[in-house]
């Protein structure tokens, strides 16, 4: 399941992050991947332990906590503190799949990567290229979103970032361990939840609505690994 989640950050939040990130010190992005990823990755990132990155990451995590669509789609149990990257001057990231497990920096806790997220901090007209290409059973999907918007997709997907030939593509990216490991089940729960919300807005509560709500929660109870 791929999902575009608009307006995770406000324009004011994006502008503040960009102002501070534009003054930051980026490092070689290959430092955060294994040997296979290092062969195809050419970009810059903030270090995992960057005080600025940790501070801005907390702003993003709070915004996600306040965004009901992200919760409904990801059903988050744990989320890796957001990281930040920059692509410019032809930088790119070739086809790869995200590692299945990541350690939360500064802790011994591991997170299973069920859901990958890219939060765009540059508007599409600020740069050429830089499309996120996600491949699934239906083909290739090209993603280039407005600043403040997020794309969510299964971490099992092969994906790549096209070379940036003009300007700079600045994003935050992170991984979430979901309460529901299986992507198909997460997708069905999201569809059920959205239909319940739509019906409730049209007809209000009724015994049938209570029954559907109960079905949603009983499925979540059955499928969750919490």
Short mmCIF file of C-alpha atoms in Angstrom, two decimals:
data_model
loop_
_atom_site.label_atom_id
_atom_site.label_comp_id
_atom_site.label_asym_id
_atom_site.label_seq_id
_atom_site.Cartn_x
_atom_site.Cartn_y
_atom_site.Cartn_z
CA UNK A 1 0.00 0.00 0.00
CA UNK A 2 1.32 3.39 -1.04
CA UNK A 3 -0.35 6.47 0.40
CA UNK A 4 0.15 10.19 -0.12
CA UNK A 5 -0.41 12.00 3.19
CA UNK A 6 -0.71 15.77 2.62
CA UNK A 7 0.02 18.54 5.09
CA UNK A 8 2.07 16.67 7.67
CA UNK A 9 4.03 19.90 8.25
CA UNK A 10 2.73 23.45 7.91
CA UNK A 11 4.42 25.88 5.50
CA UNK A 12 5.85 27.68 8.52
CA UNK A 13 7.37 24.48 9.89
CA UNK A 14 8.85 23.63 6.50
CA UNK A 15 10.35 27.13 6.13
CA UNK A 16 11.93 26.96 9.58
CA UNK A 17 13.39 23.51 8.93
CA UNK A 18 14.77 24.57 5.56
CA UNK A 19 16.37 27.68 6.99
CA UNK A 20 18.17 25.63 9.62
CA UNK A 21 19.04 22.72 7.35
CA UNK A 22 20.49 25.07 4.73
CA UNK A 23 23.05 26.13 7.33
CA UNK A 24 23.87 22.59 8.50
CA UNK A 25 26.87 20.37 7.82
CA UNK A 26 25.99 17.37 5.67
CA UNK A 27 28.05 14.17 5.60
CA UNK A 28 28.40 11.35 3.06
CA UNK A 29 25.12 9.40 3.05
CA UNK A 30 26.90 6.09 2.50
CA UNK A 31 27.83 6.05 6.19
CA UNK A 32 24.32 4.83 7.11
CA UNK A 33 23.94 1.87 4.73
CA UNK A 34 25.47 -1.57 4.27
CA UNK A 35 27.95 -2.55 1.55
CA UNK A 36 25.27 -3.26 -1.07
CA UNK A 37 23.53 0.11 -0.58
CA UNK A 38 26.87 1.97 -0.55
CA UNK A 39 27.50 0.87 -4.15
CA UNK A 40 24.43 2.72 -5.46
CA UNK A 41 24.01 5.58 -2.97
CA UNK A 42 25.32 9.06 -3.63
CA UNK A 43 23.83 11.76 -1.43
CA UNK A 44 24.42 13.68 1.78
CA UNK A 45 22.77 13.31 5.18
CA UNK A 46 22.79 14.77 8.64
CA UNK A 47 24.62 12.41 11.02
CA UNK A 48 22.35 10.13 13.08
CA UNK A 49 23.53 11.91 16.23
CA UNK A 50 23.17 15.47 14.90
CA UNK A 51 21.54 17.67 17.60
CA UNK A 52 19.73 19.59 14.87
CA UNK A 53 18.46 16.40 13.26
CA UNK A 54 17.25 15.04 16.59
CA UNK A 55 15.44 18.32 17.36
CA UNK A 56 13.75 18.58 13.98
CA UNK A 57 12.93 14.88 14.11
CA UNK A 58 10.95 15.44 17.28
CA UNK A 59 8.92 18.13 15.50
CA UNK A 60 8.10 15.59 12.77
CA UNK A 61 7.19 12.85 15.24
CA UNK A 62 4.83 15.22 17.04
CA UNK A 63 3.24 16.22 13.73
CA UNK A 64 2.73 12.55 12.90
CA UNK A 65 1.17 11.91 16.31
CA UNK A 66 -1.35 14.66 15.53
CA UNK A 67 -2.14 13.34 12.03
CA UNK A 68 -4.96 10.75 12.11
CA UNK A 69 -4.35 9.51 8.56
CA UNK A 70 -0.74 8.56 9.32
CA UNK A 71 -1.88 6.62 12.39
CA UNK A 72 -4.67 4.86 10.50
CA UNK A 73 -2.36 3.88 7.64
CA UNK A 74 0.82 2.94 9.52
CA UNK A 75 -0.68 1.76 12.83
CA UNK A 76 2.68 2.69 14.36
CA UNK A 77 4.19 0.79 17.25
CA UNK A 78 7.70 2.25 17.07
CA UNK A 79 9.23 4.80 14.71
CA UNK A 80 12.93 5.38 14.07
CA UNK A 81 13.87 9.04 14.78
CA UNK A 82 13.62 10.82 11.42
CA UNK A 83 16.77 11.35 9.37
CA UNK A 84 17.45 14.06 6.80
CA UNK A 85 19.09 13.93 3.39
CA UNK A 86 20.02 16.19 0.49
CA UNK A 87 20.49 15.43 -3.21
CA UNK A 88 22.06 17.93 -5.63
CA UNK A 89 24.52 18.07 -8.52
CA UNK A 90 23.56 14.72 -10.00
CA UNK A 91 23.36 12.85 -6.69
CA UNK A 92 21.05 9.85 -6.69
CA UNK A 93 20.27 6.54 -5.01
CA UNK A 94 20.06 3.44 -7.17
CA UNK A 95 17.59 0.59 -6.80
CA UNK A 96 17.65 -0.91 -3.31
CA UNK A 97 15.46 -2.34 -0.58
CA UNK A 98 15.54 -1.02 2.98
CA UNK A 99 17.13 -3.19 5.65
CA UNK A 100 14.63 -5.27 7.61
CA UNK A 101 15.86 -4.14 11.04
CA UNK A 102 17.30 -0.87 12.32
CA UNK A 103 18.62 0.06 15.73
CA UNK A 104 17.36 3.25 17.37
CA UNK A 105 20.52 5.38 17.74
CA UNK A 106 21.84 5.53 21.28
CA UNK A 107 19.82 2.55 22.44
CA UNK A 108 19.87 -1.22 22.23
CA UNK A 109 16.36 -1.31 20.80
CA UNK A 110 15.76 -2.74 17.34
CA UNK A 111 12.86 -1.74 15.11
CA UNK A 112 11.47 -3.94 12.34
CA UNK A 113 11.01 -1.78 9.25
CA UNK A 114 7.46 -2.46 8.03
CA UNK A 115 6.65 1.00 6.64
CA UNK A 116 8.98 3.50 4.96
CA UNK A 117 8.19 7.22 4.85
CA UNK A 118 9.66 10.12 2.89
CA UNK A 119 8.63 13.61 3.97
CA UNK A 120 9.41 16.21 1.31
CA UNK A 121 10.95 19.51 2.45
CA UNK A 122 11.59 20.92 -1.05
CA UNK A 123 8.81 21.89 -3.45
CA UNK A 124 8.87 20.19 -6.88
CA UNK A 125 9.71 23.44 -8.71
CA UNK A 126 12.89 23.86 -6.65
CA UNK A 127 14.71 21.02 -8.36
CA UNK A 128 14.77 18.85 -11.49
CA UNK A 129 14.89 15.08 -11.20
CA UNK A 130 14.90 13.55 -7.73
CA UNK A 131 11.75 11.50 -8.22
CA UNK A 132 11.26 8.65 -5.78
CA UNK A 133 10.50 5.56 -7.87
CA UNK A 134 8.79 2.74 -5.96
CA UNK A 135 8.32 -0.65 -7.62
CA UNK A 136 5.58 -3.08 -6.65
CA UNK A 137 3.48 -5.78 -8.32
CA UNK A 138 1.61 -3.10 -10.28
CA UNK A 139 4.73 -1.53 -11.79
CA UNK A 140 6.72 1.63 -11.06
CA UNK A 141 5.28 4.63 -9.22
CA UNK A 142 6.92 8.05 -9.53
CA UNK A 143 6.62 10.32 -6.49
CA UNK A 144 7.51 14.02 -6.21
CA UNK A 145 5.36 15.81 -3.64
CA UNK A 146 4.90 19.36 -2.33
CA UNK A 147 6.96 20.38 0.67
CA UNK A 148 5.28 19.23 3.87
CA UNK A 149 3.66 16.17 2.25
CA UNK A 150 4.64 12.56 2.96
CA UNK A 151 4.64 9.35 0.96
CA UNK A 152 4.19 6.11 2.90
CA UNK A 153 4.98 2.74 1.33
CA UNK A 154 5.92 -0.83 2.35
CA UNK A 155 9.57 -1.20 3.33
CA UNK A 156 9.66 -4.42 1.31
CA UNK A 157 9.43 -2.36 -1.91
CA UNK A 158 12.42 -1.89 -4.21
CA UNK A 159 12.87 1.83 -4.76
CA UNK A 160 15.32 4.44 -6.01
CA UNK A 161 15.85 8.20 -6.24
CA UNK A 162 16.51 9.68 -9.67
CA UNK A 163 19.52 12.02 -10.15
CA UNK A 164 18.90 15.64 -9.17
CA UNK A 165 20.13 17.78 -12.07
CA UNK A 166 19.09 21.23 -10.82
CA UNK A 167 18.60 22.67 -7.36
CA UNK A 168 18.45 20.55 -4.21
CA UNK A 169 16.03 17.88 -3.02
CA UNK A 170 15.82 17.94 0.78
CA UNK A 171 13.74 15.37 2.62
CA UNK A 172 13.29 13.59 5.90
CA UNK A 173 12.97 9.82 5.90
CA UNK A 174 12.25 7.21 8.54
CA UNK A 175 10.87 3.75 9.22
CA UNK A 176 8.00 2.47 11.33
CA UNK A 177 7.32 -0.87 12.94
CA UNK A 178 3.60 -1.38 12.62
CA UNK A 179 1.28 -3.05 15.08
CA UNK A 180 0.15 -5.06 12.03
CA UNK A 181 3.11 -6.59 10.17
CA UNK A 182 1.24 -7.62 7.00
CA UNK A 183 0.81 -4.84 4.42
CA UNK A 184 -2.38 -6.33 2.94
CA UNK A 185 -4.04 -6.44 6.35
CA UNK A 186 -2.95 -2.86 7.09
CA UNK A 187 -4.48 -1.80 3.79
CA UNK A 188 -7.78 -3.52 4.53
CA UNK A 189 -7.94 -1.97 7.99
CA UNK A 190 -7.31 1.49 6.51
CA UNK A 191 -10.04 0.98 3.90
CA UNK A 192 -12.48 -0.22 6.54
CA UNK A 193 -11.63 2.68 8.85
CA UNK A 194 -12.07 5.27 6.08
CA UNK A 195 -15.43 3.83 5.03
CA UNK A 196 -16.63 3.81 8.64
CA UNK A 197 -15.65 7.47 9.02
CA UNK A 198 -17.38 8.40 5.75
CA UNK A 199 -20.58 6.55 6.63
CA UNK A 200 -20.67 8.01 10.12
CA UNK A 201 -20.44 11.52 8.67
CA UNK A 202 -23.42 10.78 6.38
CA UNK A 203 -25.77 8.78 8.59
CA UNK A 204 -24.48 9.22 12.14
CA UNK A 205 -24.22 6.41 14.64
CA UNK A 206 -26.53 3.42 14.42
CA UNK A 207 -26.43 -0.21 15.53
CA UNK A 208 -24.90 -1.07 12.15
CA UNK A 209 -22.19 1.56 12.61
CA UNK A 210 -21.43 0.19 16.06
CA UNK A 211 -21.15 -3.27 14.52
CA UNK A 212 -18.76 -2.10 11.81
CA UNK A 213 -16.64 -0.25 14.38
CA UNK A 214 -16.55 -3.38 16.47
CA UNK A 215 -15.45 -5.39 13.43
CA UNK A 216 -12.57 -2.97 12.83
CA UNK A 217 -11.32 -3.18 16.39
CA UNK A 218 -11.73 -6.93 16.59
CA UNK A 219 -9.70 -7.38 13.40
CA UNK A 220 -7.02 -5.06 14.78
CA UNK A 221 -7.07 -7.00 18.03
CA UNK A 222 -6.73 -10.27 16.09
CA UNK A 223 -3.92 -9.12 13.76
CA UNK A 224 -1.86 -6.83 16.00
CA UNK A 225 1.41 -8.02 17.51
CA UNK A 226 1.43 -5.69 20.48
#
